[in-house]
Amino acid sequence: MAQTTDAPSVVLINGQWFDGVRFTARTMYMSHGVFTDLGTGKPDSVIDLRGRFVIPPFAEAHNHNFDAGSPETARALVAKYTDDGVFYGQNPSNVLRARRGLAGFVNVPTGIDVTFSNAGLTGPGGHPMGLYLRNLGRGAMLPTDTNSTEGFIWIIANKADLARKWPSILAGKPDFIKVMLLYSDEYEKRLNDSTFFNWRGIDPKLLPEIVQRAHSAGLRVMAHIETAADFRNALESGVDQIGHMPGFRGNEQTKLPDVAPYELSDADAELAARRGAFVVTTLGGVAALPTNGPDSVMRRTADRLFARNLRMLKKHRVRVIVGSDSYRTTSVPEAMYLASLGVYTNAELLRLWTEETPRAIFPERRIGRLVPGYEASFLVLDKDPTADFSNVKTIRLRVKQGFTIPSK
Ligand SMILES: [Zn+2]
């Protein structure tokens, strides 16, 4: 996957290259799609970067818009992502036909690279049944989209159910497994109470076995979570990624009257760090809410909660990664919102977005760093993003695995 034999040999002069902390002036070489030590033989070309700023490409750790129903929508999706400089993505819940629609457009050198969980695992009446029923009602999903390899949701009630459905789950060749935890400390109470329809998930007692089955099949596990209790249950069961930060969408009324259930403790953060788990942010949705006036309470409460939890994770060196869960956008607005919270410096946030996030999605690949032996994929920015984070939007040149990607 790393080497692309027909990619040109190029010398890159006069660039300032990001090393995860700062920019330094260097000459770099690439050949066959990877960065190399000193050029061997005569290069095909020399590119003068004129003092501009070179960073690894961005990534999007949580988005369901990696899907396509036609070649036109597939092409538009790839163009939207490459234009924003987001070359790596992760779709944690998709139907197989949406994934098939992207075949040939993703996971090729000049496209974007995406992993798919296929259908997510939830409990009876669990999230995202509400979304599924809405989509079914408007004809966007099919009656056969539950409990089938082609579908959107696996409903798993108990151990026997899991054992029975597991072969069909693997039959869809998922890249990873997605499970739903929602208020998992109240699983029994919520299970047969219709007021909690769609606001419950899988039985947390099944999670250790799911993780063990997934890991033996060579698959990582991402857990959807809502609360700090879910965060703990997920980590104690051994999941590899936490798909959201607690309180990311508020309670059942999308409000935050009491933030206590969503506050991460030192012990929670310490556990995440010890397990080496990645935590996906998905916090930028609140950026649409007003910061002033009578309707600003939710926004202010959310900003405070999110900044507090991020500081807690940062303090314990937890591997926080950037994901938006925003169907209409790439991860750019999410990263801009994170920058606005001021928890991470611009350089720290850039490293989370361009180094940690791609490596969480493709742990087996040498990506996210601009050094010999790594894939020659990068963005060239006109202006310094460590000086002003919005400069991440000043993309002048996009290169993936040695190939220049044309802009729209
Ligand atoms: Zn999601």
mmCIF file of C-alpha atoms and ligand atoms in Angstrom:
data_model
loop_
_atom_site.group_PDB
_atom_site.id
_atom_site.type_symbol
_atom_site.label_atom_id
_atom_site.label_comp_id
_atom_site.label_asym_id
_atom_site.label_seq_id
_atom_site.Cartn_x
_atom_site.Cartn_y
_atom_site.Cartn_z
ATOM 1 C CA MET A 1 0.000 0.000 0.000
ATOM 2 C CA ALA A 2 2.825 2.417 0.921
ATOM 3 C CA GLN A 3 4.747 2.412 -2.356
ATOM 4 C CA THR A 4 3.210 3.720 -5.532
ATOM 5 C CA THR A 5 5.729 2.663 -8.168
ATOM 6 C CA ASP A 6 4.688 5.114 -10.864
ATOM 7 C CA ALA A 7 4.845 8.184 -8.578
ATOM 8 C CA PRO A 8 7.572 10.632 -9.656
ATOM 9 C CA SER A 9 10.944 11.317 -7.986
ATOM 10 C CA VAL A 10 10.894 14.889 -6.717
ATOM 11 C CA VAL A 11 13.183 17.206 -4.747
ATOM 12 C CA LEU A 12 11.261 19.631 -2.535
ATOM 13 C CA ILE A 13 13.273 22.763 -1.763
ATOM 14 C CA ASN A 14 12.684 25.848 0.407
ATOM 15 C CA GLY A 15 9.860 24.370 2.480
ATOM 16 C CA GLN A 16 9.307 24.696 6.224
ATOM 17 C CA TRP A 17 8.323 21.260 7.507
ATOM 18 C CA PHE A 18 6.208 20.471 10.573
ATOM 19 C CA ASP A 19 7.805 17.896 12.902
ATOM 20 C CA GLY A 20 4.912 17.618 15.366
ATOM 21 C CA VAL A 21 6.138 20.572 17.415
ATOM 22 C CA ARG A 22 7.435 23.282 15.079
ATOM 23 C CA PHE A 23 8.376 24.123 11.510
ATOM 24 C CA THR A 24 11.971 23.798 10.326
ATOM 25 C CA ALA A 25 13.521 24.601 6.950
ATOM 26 C CA ARG A 26 14.623 21.462 5.116
ATOM 27 C CA THR A 27 15.106 19.932 1.694
ATOM 28 C CA MET A 28 13.058 16.761 1.266
ATOM 29 C CA TYR A 29 12.978 14.011 -1.332
ATOM 30 C CA MET A 30 10.235 11.680 -2.447
ATOM 31 C CA SER A 31 10.286 8.713 -4.769
ATOM 32 C CA HIS A 32 7.780 5.918 -5.504
ATOM 33 C CA GLY A 33 5.307 7.661 -3.191
ATOM 34 C CA VAL A 34 7.437 7.723 -0.035
ATOM 35 C CA PHE A 35 9.852 10.209 1.513
ATOM 36 C CA THR A 36 13.442 9.094 0.994
ATOM 37 C CA ASP A 37 16.912 10.048 2.180
ATOM 38 C CA LEU A 38 18.998 11.983 -0.346
ATOM 39 C CA GLY A 39 17.685 11.634 -3.862
ATOM 40 C CA THR A 40 19.077 8.658 -5.746
ATOM 41 C CA GLY A 41 19.666 9.318 -9.414
ATOM 42 C CA LYS A 42 18.232 12.244 -11.303
ATOM 43 C CA PRO A 43 14.877 13.525 -10.012
ATOM 44 C CA ASP A 44 11.968 13.979 -12.409
ATOM 45 C CA SER A 45 11.445 17.485 -11.061
ATOM 46 C CA VAL A 46 12.270 20.075 -8.407
ATOM 47 C CA ILE A 47 9.475 21.875 -6.568
ATOM 48 C CA ASP A 48 10.292 25.230 -4.978
ATOM 49 C CA LEU A 49 8.011 25.652 -1.950
ATOM 50 C CA ARG A 50 9.044 29.324 -1.494
ATOM 51 C CA GLY A 51 9.167 29.290 2.284
ATOM 52 C CA ARG A 52 5.659 27.862 2.663
ATOM 53 C CA PHE A 53 4.480 25.557 5.462
ATOM 54 C CA VAL A 54 4.300 21.794 4.955
ATOM 55 C CA ILE A 55 2.138 19.587 7.192
ATOM 56 C CA PRO A 56 0.815 16.009 7.010
ATOM 57 C CA PRO A 57 -2.772 15.740 5.677
ATOM 58 C CA PHE A 58 -5.759 16.079 8.014
ATOM 59 C CA ALA A 59 -8.027 13.218 9.091
ATOM 60 C CA GLU A 60 -11.684 12.749 10.095
ATOM 61 C CA ALA A 61 -12.171 10.046 12.751
ATOM 62 C CA HIS A 62 -15.984 10.035 12.836
ATOM 63 C CA ASN A 63 -18.203 10.754 9.862
ATOM 64 C CA HIS A 64 -21.091 8.906 8.220
ATOM 65 C CA ASN A 65 -20.886 10.960 5.029
ATOM 66 C CA PHE A 66 -18.269 8.555 3.649
ATOM 67 C CA ASP A 67 -20.917 6.977 1.440
ATOM 68 C CA ALA A 68 -22.109 7.288 -2.142
ATOM 69 C CA GLY A 69 -25.043 6.147 -4.228
ATOM 70 C CA SER A 70 -23.548 7.016 -7.614
ATOM 71 C CA PRO A 71 -20.179 7.769 -9.269
ATOM 72 C CA GLU A 72 -21.135 11.476 -9.274
ATOM 73 C CA THR A 73 -21.688 11.613 -5.501
ATOM 74 C CA ALA A 74 -18.525 9.555 -4.934
ATOM 75 C CA ARG A 75 -16.475 11.982 -7.044
ATOM 76 C CA ALA A 76 -17.997 15.005 -5.270
ATOM 77 C CA LEU A 77 -17.248 13.509 -1.856
ATOM 78 C CA VAL A 78 -13.601 12.834 -2.693
ATOM 79 C CA ALA A 79 -13.248 16.360 -4.146
ATOM 80 C CA LYS A 80 -14.767 17.921 -1.018
ATOM 81 C CA TYR A 81 -12.378 16.043 1.272
ATOM 82 C CA THR A 82 -9.229 16.505 -0.805
ATOM 83 C CA ASP A 83 -10.042 20.191 -1.229
ATOM 84 C CA ASP A 84 -10.152 20.574 2.567
ATOM 85 C CA GLY A 85 -6.915 18.543 2.830
ATOM 86 C CA VAL A 86 -8.646 15.712 4.731
ATOM 87 C CA PHE A 87 -7.165 12.524 3.251
ATOM 88 C CA TYR A 88 -8.068 9.904 5.884
ATOM 89 C CA GLY A 89 -11.468 8.980 7.282
ATOM 90 C CA GLN A 90 -13.353 6.556 9.421
ATOM 91 C CA ASN A 91 -17.059 5.695 9.023
ATOM 92 C CA PRO A 92 -18.430 4.135 12.222
ATOM 93 C CA SER A 93 -21.835 2.814 10.957
ATOM 94 C CA ASN A 94 -22.639 2.410 7.305
ATOM 95 C CA VAL A 95 -24.729 0.216 5.058
ATOM 96 C CA LEU A 96 -22.741 -1.987 2.680
ATOM 97 C CA ARG A 97 -24.283 -0.489 -0.460
ATOM 98 C CA ALA A 98 -23.044 2.992 0.540
ATOM 99 C CA ARG A 99 -19.564 1.581 0.989
ATOM 100 C CA ARG A 100 -19.718 -0.220 -2.358
ATOM 101 C CA GLY A 101 -20.691 3.077 -4.006
ATOM 102 C CA LEU A 102 -17.238 4.405 -3.091
ATOM 103 C CA ALA A 103 -15.289 1.462 -4.531
ATOM 104 C CA GLY A 104 -12.586 2.737 -6.879
ATOM 105 C CA PHE A 105 -12.846 6.273 -5.451
ATOM 106 C CA VAL A 106 -11.439 5.608 -1.968
ATOM 107 C CA ASN A 107 -8.423 3.623 -0.801
ATOM 108 C CA VAL A 108 -6.575 4.403 -4.035
ATOM 109 C CA PRO A 109 -3.466 6.663 -4.160
ATOM 110 C CA THR A 110 -5.230 9.680 -5.655
ATOM 111 C CA GLY A 111 -8.442 9.302 -3.611
ATOM 112 C CA ILE A 112 -9.037 9.482 0.132
ATOM 113 C CA ASP A 113 -8.474 6.495 2.428
ATOM 114 C CA VAL A 114 -11.423 5.378 4.544
ATOM 115 C CA THR A 115 -12.227 2.561 6.965
ATOM 116 C CA PHE A 116 -15.770 1.284 7.562
ATOM 117 C CA SER A 117 -17.399 -0.480 10.505
ATOM 118 C CA ASN A 118 -20.482 -1.517 8.492
ATOM 119 C CA ALA A 119 -23.572 -1.996 10.724
ATOM 120 C CA GLY A 120 -23.175 -0.983 14.378
ATOM 121 C CA LEU A 121 -24.077 -3.245 17.323
ATOM 122 C CA THR A 122 -26.811 -2.050 19.679
ATOM 123 C CA GLY A 123 -29.432 -3.490 22.064
ATOM 124 C CA PRO A 124 -33.220 -3.838 21.628
ATOM 125 C CA GLY A 125 -34.736 -0.404 20.937
ATOM 126 C CA GLY A 126 -31.250 1.092 21.108
ATOM 127 C CA HIS A 127 -29.579 3.973 19.278
ATOM 128 C CA PRO A 128 -29.624 4.553 16.313
ATOM 129 C CA MET A 129 -33.065 2.916 15.847
ATOM 130 C CA GLY A 130 -34.658 6.382 15.810
ATOM 131 C CA LEU A 131 -32.476 7.489 12.913
ATOM 132 C CA TYR A 132 -33.063 4.183 11.142
ATOM 133 C CA LEU A 133 -36.863 4.494 11.410
ATOM 134 C CA ARG A 134 -36.763 8.102 10.172
ATOM 135 C CA ASN A 135 -34.637 7.043 7.189
ATOM 136 C CA LEU A 136 -36.930 4.078 6.559
ATOM 137 C CA GLY A 137 -39.951 6.422 6.561
ATOM 138 C CA ARG A 138 -38.450 8.683 3.908
ATOM 139 C CA GLY A 139 -37.233 5.784 1.770
ATOM 140 C CA ALA A 140 -33.508 6.265 2.468
ATOM 141 C CA MET A 141 -33.184 2.872 4.164
ATOM 142 C CA LEU A 142 -34.727 -0.556 3.682
ATOM 143 C CA PRO A 143 -36.820 -2.853 5.912
ATOM 144 C CA THR A 144 -33.955 -5.361 5.564
ATOM 145 C CA ASP A 145 -31.397 -2.983 7.102
ATOM 146 C CA THR A 146 -31.582 -4.517 10.570
ATOM 147 C CA ASN A 147 -29.836 -7.758 11.491
ATOM 148 C CA SER A 148 -28.345 -8.382 8.069
ATOM 149 C CA THR A 149 -24.812 -8.224 6.705
ATOM 150 C CA GLU A 150 -25.999 -5.615 4.192
ATOM 151 C CA GLY A 151 -27.705 -3.491 6.824
ATOM 152 C CA PHE A 152 -27.261 -0.591 9.250
ATOM 153 C CA ILE A 153 -27.905 -2.031 12.735
ATOM 154 C CA TRP A 154 -27.317 -5.302 14.542
ATOM 155 C CA ILE A 155 -29.718 -5.714 17.464
ATOM 156 C CA ILE A 156 -28.026 -7.928 20.046
ATOM 157 C CA ALA A 157 -30.027 -8.925 23.126
ATOM 158 C CA ASN A 158 -27.753 -11.441 24.854
ATOM 159 C CA LYS A 159 -24.755 -13.770 24.567
ATOM 160 C CA ALA A 160 -26.569 -16.410 22.497
ATOM 161 C CA ASP A 161 -27.746 -13.698 20.109
ATOM 162 C CA LEU A 162 -24.185 -12.408 19.769
ATOM 163 C CA ALA A 163 -22.819 -15.895 19.053
ATOM 164 C CA ARG A 164 -25.515 -16.470 16.415
ATOM 165 C CA LYS A 165 -25.004 -13.160 14.604
ATOM 166 C CA TRP A 166 -21.217 -12.869 14.851
ATOM 167 C CA PRO A 167 -20.407 -14.886 11.672
ATOM 168 C CA SER A 168 -22.737 -12.632 9.651
ATOM 169 C CA ILE A 169 -21.120 -9.539 11.205
ATOM 170 C CA LEU A 170 -17.693 -10.743 10.035
ATOM 171 C CA ALA A 171 -19.091 -11.762 6.630
ATOM 172 C CA GLY A 172 -19.400 -8.062 5.668
ATOM 173 C CA LYS A 173 -15.619 -7.671 6.148
ATOM 174 C CA PRO A 174 -15.765 -4.680 8.495
ATOM 175 C CA ASP A 175 -12.522 -2.732 9.047
ATOM 176 C CA PHE A 176 -13.490 -2.318 12.693
ATOM 177 C CA ILE A 177 -16.474 -2.928 14.993
ATOM 178 C CA LYS A 178 -18.796 -0.189 16.309
ATOM 179 C CA VAL A 179 -20.823 -0.709 19.499
ATOM 180 C CA MET A 180 -23.343 1.580 21.196
ATOM 181 C CA LEU A 181 -23.193 2.452 24.888
ATOM 182 C CA LEU A 182 -25.785 4.955 26.111
ATOM 183 C CA TYR A 183 -26.337 5.528 29.816
ATOM 184 C CA SER A 184 -25.002 1.994 30.214
ATOM 185 C CA ASP A 185 -25.073 2.198 34.041
ATOM 186 C CA GLU A 186 -28.899 2.345 33.647
ATOM 187 C CA TYR A 187 -29.131 -0.459 31.083
ATOM 188 C CA GLU A 188 -31.692 -2.589 33.017
ATOM 189 C CA LYS A 189 -33.844 0.397 33.933
ATOM 190 C CA ARG A 190 -33.982 1.757 30.381
ATOM 191 C CA LEU A 191 -34.414 -1.553 28.539
ATOM 192 C CA ASN A 192 -38.193 -1.919 28.886
ATOM 193 C CA ASP A 193 -39.137 1.742 29.351
ATOM 194 C CA SER A 194 -40.424 3.278 26.100
ATOM 195 C CA THR A 195 -39.453 6.786 27.212
ATOM 196 C CA PHE A 196 -35.855 5.672 26.669
ATOM 197 C CA PHE A 197 -36.406 4.233 23.175
ATOM 198 C CA ASN A 198 -33.347 5.170 21.066
ATOM 199 C CA TRP A 199 -31.632 6.462 24.261
ATOM 200 C CA ARG A 200 -30.182 3.145 25.288
ATOM 201 C CA GLY A 201 -27.564 0.844 23.770
ATOM 202 C CA ILE A 202 -26.162 -2.642 24.064
ATOM 203 C CA ASP A 203 -25.933 -4.510 27.365
ATOM 204 C CA PRO A 204 -22.528 -3.406 28.746
ATOM 205 C CA LYS A 205 -22.032 -6.926 30.115
ATOM 206 C CA LEU A 206 -21.677 -8.148 26.505
ATOM 207 C CA LEU A 207 -18.927 -5.684 25.660
ATOM 208 C CA PRO A 208 -15.869 -7.594 26.974
ATOM 209 C CA GLU A 209 -16.855 -10.596 24.850
ATOM 210 C CA ILE A 210 -17.439 -8.408 21.777
ATOM 211 C CA VAL A 211 -13.997 -6.838 22.195
ATOM 212 C CA GLN A 212 -12.395 -10.229 22.631
ATOM 213 C CA ARG A 213 -14.144 -11.639 19.538
ATOM 214 C CA ALA A 214 -13.187 -8.557 17.500
ATOM 215 C CA HIS A 215 -9.559 -8.595 18.594
ATOM 216 C CA SER A 216 -9.227 -12.294 17.764
ATOM 217 C CA ALA A 217 -10.499 -11.423 14.286
ATOM 218 C CA GLY A 218 -7.864 -8.653 14.030
ATOM 219 C CA LEU A 219 -10.473 -5.881 14.330
ATOM 220 C CA ARG A 220 -10.403 -2.798 16.555
ATOM 221 C CA VAL A 221 -13.512 -1.645 18.433
ATOM 222 C CA MET A 222 -15.018 1.829 18.693
ATOM 223 C CA ALA A 223 -17.688 2.555 21.302
ATOM 224 C CA HIS A 224 -20.342 5.246 20.948
ATOM 225 C CA ILE A 225 -20.704 6.818 24.412
ATOM 226 C CA GLU A 226 -22.838 9.507 26.056
ATOM 227 C CA THR A 227 -21.700 9.697 29.690
ATOM 228 C CA ALA A 228 -18.589 9.380 31.851
ATOM 229 C CA ALA A 229 -19.982 6.001 33.023
ATOM 230 C CA ASP A 230 -20.100 4.822 29.391
ATOM 231 C CA PHE A 231 -16.531 6.079 28.911
ATOM 232 C CA ARG A 232 -15.416 3.941 31.891
ATOM 233 C CA ASN A 233 -17.425 0.862 30.862
ATOM 234 C CA ALA A 234 -15.990 1.048 27.350
ATOM 235 C CA LEU A 235 -12.389 1.291 28.556
ATOM 236 C CA GLU A 236 -12.790 -1.412 31.168
ATOM 237 C CA SER A 237 -14.077 -3.711 28.407
ATOM 238 C CA GLY A 238 -10.951 -2.999 26.354
ATOM 239 C CA VAL A 239 -12.254 -0.889 23.448
ATOM 240 C CA ASP A 240 -9.649 0.808 21.268
ATOM 241 C CA GLN A 241 -11.514 4.009 20.468
ATOM 242 C CA ILE A 242 -14.114 6.095 22.282
ATOM 243 C CA GLY A 243 -16.317 7.516 19.504
ATOM 244 C CA HIS A 244 -17.470 10.704 21.275
ATOM 245 C CA MET A 245 -16.635 12.863 24.295
ATOM 246 C CA PRO A 246 -19.203 12.718 27.142
ATOM 247 C CA GLY A 247 -22.115 15.153 26.826
ATOM 248 C CA PHE A 248 -21.339 15.890 23.167
ATOM 249 C CA ARG A 249 -25.066 16.271 22.366
ATOM 250 C CA GLY A 250 -26.529 16.854 25.822
ATOM 251 C CA ASN A 251 -29.283 14.694 27.323
ATOM 252 C CA GLU A 252 -32.446 13.256 25.707
ATOM 253 C CA GLN A 253 -33.688 16.830 25.193
ATOM 254 C CA THR A 254 -30.262 17.901 23.860
ATOM 255 C CA LYS A 255 -29.841 20.070 26.977
ATOM 256 C CA LEU A 256 -27.265 20.047 29.769
ATOM 257 C CA PRO A 257 -29.206 20.892 32.960
ATOM 258 C CA ASP A 258 -26.664 18.952 35.064
ATOM 259 C CA VAL A 259 -23.151 18.327 33.781
ATOM 260 C CA ALA A 260 -22.164 15.882 36.558
ATOM 261 C CA PRO A 261 -22.883 12.680 34.533
ATOM 262 C CA TYR A 262 -20.595 13.948 31.767
ATOM 263 C CA GLU A 263 -17.576 15.076 33.769
ATOM 264 C CA LEU A 264 -14.451 12.921 33.394
ATOM 265 C CA SER A 265 -12.424 12.307 36.543
ATOM 266 C CA ASP A 266 -8.663 11.963 36.877
ATOM 267 C CA ALA A 267 -9.198 8.208 37.249
ATOM 268 C CA ASP A 268 -11.185 8.070 33.978
ATOM 269 C CA ALA A 269 -8.510 9.936 32.054
ATOM 270 C CA GLU A 270 -5.764 7.896 33.668
ATOM 271 C CA LEU A 271 -7.526 4.687 32.598
ATOM 272 C CA ALA A 272 -7.791 5.920 28.993
ATOM 273 C CA ALA A 273 -4.094 6.806 28.968
ATOM 274 C CA ARG A 274 -3.052 3.472 30.452
ATOM 275 C CA ARG A 275 -5.101 1.568 27.866
ATOM 276 C CA GLY A 276 -3.645 3.665 25.024
ATOM 277 C CA ALA A 277 -7.205 4.292 23.822
ATOM 278 C CA PHE A 278 -8.043 7.043 21.356
ATOM 279 C CA VAL A 279 -10.838 9.495 22.200
ATOM 280 C CA VAL A 280 -12.715 11.112 19.290
ATOM 281 C CA THR A 281 -13.954 14.645 19.987
ATOM 282 C CA THR A 282 -17.234 15.242 18.025
ATOM 283 C CA LEU A 283 -17.824 18.498 19.948
ATOM 284 C CA GLY A 284 -18.134 21.094 17.193
ATOM 285 C CA GLY A 285 -21.915 20.753 16.770
ATOM 286 C CA VAL A 286 -22.459 23.356 19.498
ATOM 287 C CA ALA A 287 -20.620 25.961 17.434
ATOM 288 C CA ALA A 288 -23.974 26.556 15.703
ATOM 289 C CA LEU A 289 -25.513 27.772 19.006
ATOM 290 C CA PRO A 290 -25.464 31.462 20.028
ATOM 291 C CA THR A 291 -22.716 32.573 22.450
ATOM 292 C CA ASN A 292 -24.703 35.567 23.684
ATOM 293 C CA GLY A 293 -28.242 36.408 24.709
ATOM 294 C CA PRO A 294 -31.098 34.440 26.291
ATOM 295 C CA ASP A 295 -30.466 31.283 24.216
ATOM 296 C CA SER A 296 -26.747 31.083 24.997
ATOM 297 C CA VAL A 297 -26.987 28.963 28.168
ATOM 298 C CA MET A 298 -26.501 25.621 26.420
ATOM 299 C CA ARG A 299 -23.540 26.892 24.409
ATOM 300 C CA ARG A 300 -21.748 28.373 27.414
ATOM 301 C CA THR A 301 -22.375 25.269 29.540
ATOM 302 C CA ALA A 302 -21.163 23.001 26.723
ATOM 303 C CA ASP A 303 -18.022 25.060 26.046
ATOM 304 C CA ARG A 304 -17.135 24.926 29.754
ATOM 305 C CA LEU A 305 -17.784 21.168 30.039
ATOM 306 C CA PHE A 306 -15.890 20.318 26.857
ATOM 307 C CA ALA A 307 -12.888 22.486 27.765
ATOM 308 C CA ARG A 308 -12.811 20.961 31.245
ATOM 309 C CA ASN A 309 -12.886 17.387 29.918
ATOM 310 C CA LEU A 310 -10.271 18.113 27.247
ATOM 311 C CA ARG A 311 -7.986 19.643 29.893
ATOM 312 C CA MET A 312 -8.426 16.490 31.985
ATOM 313 C CA LEU A 313 -7.505 14.265 29.016
ATOM 314 C CA LYS A 314 -4.564 16.484 28.099
ATOM 315 C CA LYS A 315 -3.270 16.415 31.679
ATOM 316 C CA HIS A 316 -3.110 12.599 31.527
ATOM 317 C CA ARG A 317 -1.715 12.555 27.945
ATOM 318 C CA VAL A 318 -4.723 10.749 26.501
ATOM 319 C CA ARG A 319 -4.634 10.333 22.712
ATOM 320 C CA VAL A 320 -7.412 12.710 21.680
ATOM 321 C CA ILE A 321 -8.230 12.609 17.944
ATOM 322 C CA VAL A 322 -10.322 14.837 15.710
ATOM 323 C CA GLY A 323 -13.706 13.667 14.432
ATOM 324 C CA SER A 324 -16.838 15.702 13.726
ATOM 325 C CA ASP A 325 -19.815 13.335 13.242
ATOM 326 C CA SER A 326 -21.115 16.178 11.073
ATOM 327 C CA TYR A 327 -22.757 14.834 7.915
ATOM 328 C CA ARG A 328 -22.508 18.071 5.922
ATOM 329 C CA THR A 329 -18.852 18.862 6.556
ATOM 330 C CA THR A 330 -15.344 17.448 6.785
ATOM 331 C CA SER A 331 -13.432 17.685 10.088
ATOM 332 C CA VAL A 332 -12.289 21.270 9.387
ATOM 333 C CA PRO A 333 -15.071 23.012 11.385
ATOM 334 C CA GLU A 334 -14.507 20.557 14.267
ATOM 335 C CA ALA A 335 -10.813 21.446 14.396
ATOM 336 C CA MET A 336 -11.679 25.157 14.297
ATOM 337 C CA TYR A 337 -14.068 24.712 17.228
ATOM 338 C CA LEU A 338 -11.415 22.803 19.205
ATOM 339 C CA ALA A 339 -8.945 25.622 18.528
ATOM 340 C CA SER A 340 -11.495 28.123 19.888
ATOM 341 C CA LEU A 341 -11.620 26.292 23.246
ATOM 342 C CA GLY A 342 -7.950 27.145 23.819
ATOM 343 C CA VAL A 343 -7.070 23.886 25.595
ATOM 344 C CA TYR A 344 -4.402 22.878 23.096
ATOM 345 C CA THR A 345 -1.854 25.185 21.489
ATOM 346 C CA ASN A 346 -2.158 25.483 17.724
ATOM 347 C CA ALA A 347 0.882 23.214 17.275
ATOM 348 C CA GLU A 348 -0.547 20.599 19.676
ATOM 349 C CA LEU A 349 -3.894 20.586 17.913
ATOM 350 C CA LEU A 350 -2.185 20.329 14.531
ATOM 351 C CA ARG A 351 -0.306 17.246 15.756
ATOM 352 C CA LEU A 352 -3.492 15.596 17.066
ATOM 353 C CA TRP A 353 -5.239 16.216 13.769
ATOM 354 C CA THR A 354 -2.412 15.319 11.348
ATOM 355 C CA GLU A 355 -0.441 12.676 13.274
ATOM 356 C CA GLU A 356 -2.549 10.976 15.979
ATOM 357 C CA THR A 357 -5.820 10.875 14.010
ATOM 358 C CA PRO A 358 -4.447 9.215 10.834
ATOM 359 C CA ARG A 359 -2.504 6.699 12.906
ATOM 360 C CA ALA A 360 -5.599 5.816 14.916
ATOM 361 C CA ILE A 361 -7.406 5.064 11.657
ATOM 362 C CA PHE A 362 -4.517 3.224 9.939
ATOM 363 C CA PRO A 363 -2.205 1.997 12.728
ATOM 364 C CA GLU A 364 -0.349 -0.297 10.341
ATOM 365 C CA ARG A 365 0.656 2.494 7.906
ATOM 366 C CA ARG A 366 3.564 4.914 8.057
ATOM 367 C CA ILE A 367 1.555 8.129 7.806
ATOM 368 C CA GLY A 368 1.212 11.359 9.769
ATOM 369 C CA ARG A 369 4.912 12.242 9.794
ATOM 370 C CA LEU A 370 7.144 13.976 7.262
ATOM 371 C CA VAL A 371 10.260 11.805 7.505
ATOM 372 C CA PRO A 372 12.062 9.278 5.254
ATOM 373 C CA GLY A 373 10.266 5.935 5.072
ATOM 374 C CA TYR A 374 6.834 7.501 5.539
ATOM 375 C CA GLU A 375 4.247 7.916 2.779
ATOM 376 C CA ALA A 376 4.866 11.101 0.797
ATOM 377 C CA SER A 377 1.496 12.703 1.590
ATOM 378 C CA PHE A 378 1.337 16.349 2.627
ATOM 379 C CA LEU A 379 -0.282 19.756 2.336
ATOM 380 C CA VAL A 380 1.529 22.995 1.590
ATOM 381 C CA LEU A 381 0.023 26.030 3.331
ATOM 382 C CA ASP A 382 0.549 29.661 2.350
ATOM 383 C CA LYS A 383 0.523 30.806 5.961
ATOM 384 C CA ASP A 384 1.710 29.480 9.327
ATOM 385 C CA PRO A 385 -1.087 27.548 11.135
ATOM 386 C CA THR A 386 0.754 27.753 14.468
ATOM 387 C CA ALA A 387 0.486 31.564 14.284
ATOM 388 C CA ASP A 388 -3.247 31.531 13.460
ATOM 389 C CA PHE A 389 -5.096 28.214 13.333
ATOM 390 C CA SER A 390 -7.424 29.333 10.527
ATOM 391 C CA ASN A 391 -4.346 29.260 8.268
ATOM 392 C CA VAL A 392 -5.036 25.510 7.939
ATOM 393 C CA LYS A 393 -7.429 26.695 5.212
ATOM 394 C CA THR A 394 -4.662 28.311 3.108
ATOM 395 C CA ILE A 395 -3.833 25.138 1.183
ATOM 396 C CA ARG A 396 -1.681 25.781 -1.891
ATOM 397 C CA LEU A 397 -0.645 22.222 -2.841
ATOM 398 C CA ARG A 398 -1.931 18.729 -2.006
ATOM 399 C CA VAL A 399 0.215 15.619 -2.488
ATOM 400 C CA LYS A 400 -0.867 12.072 -1.700
ATOM 401 C CA GLN A 401 1.524 9.134 -1.966
ATOM 402 C CA GLY A 402 3.702 11.163 -4.323
ATOM 403 C CA PHE A 403 0.911 12.349 -6.607
ATOM 404 C CA THR A 404 -0.292 15.950 -6.822
ATOM 405 C CA ILE A 405 -4.051 16.129 -6.273
ATOM 406 C CA PRO A 406 -5.715 18.777 -8.420
ATOM 407 C CA SER A 407 -8.003 21.221 -6.589
ATOM 408 C CA LYS A 408 -11.641 21.749 -7.613
HETATM 409 ZN ZN ZN B 1 -21.768 8.768 14.620
#
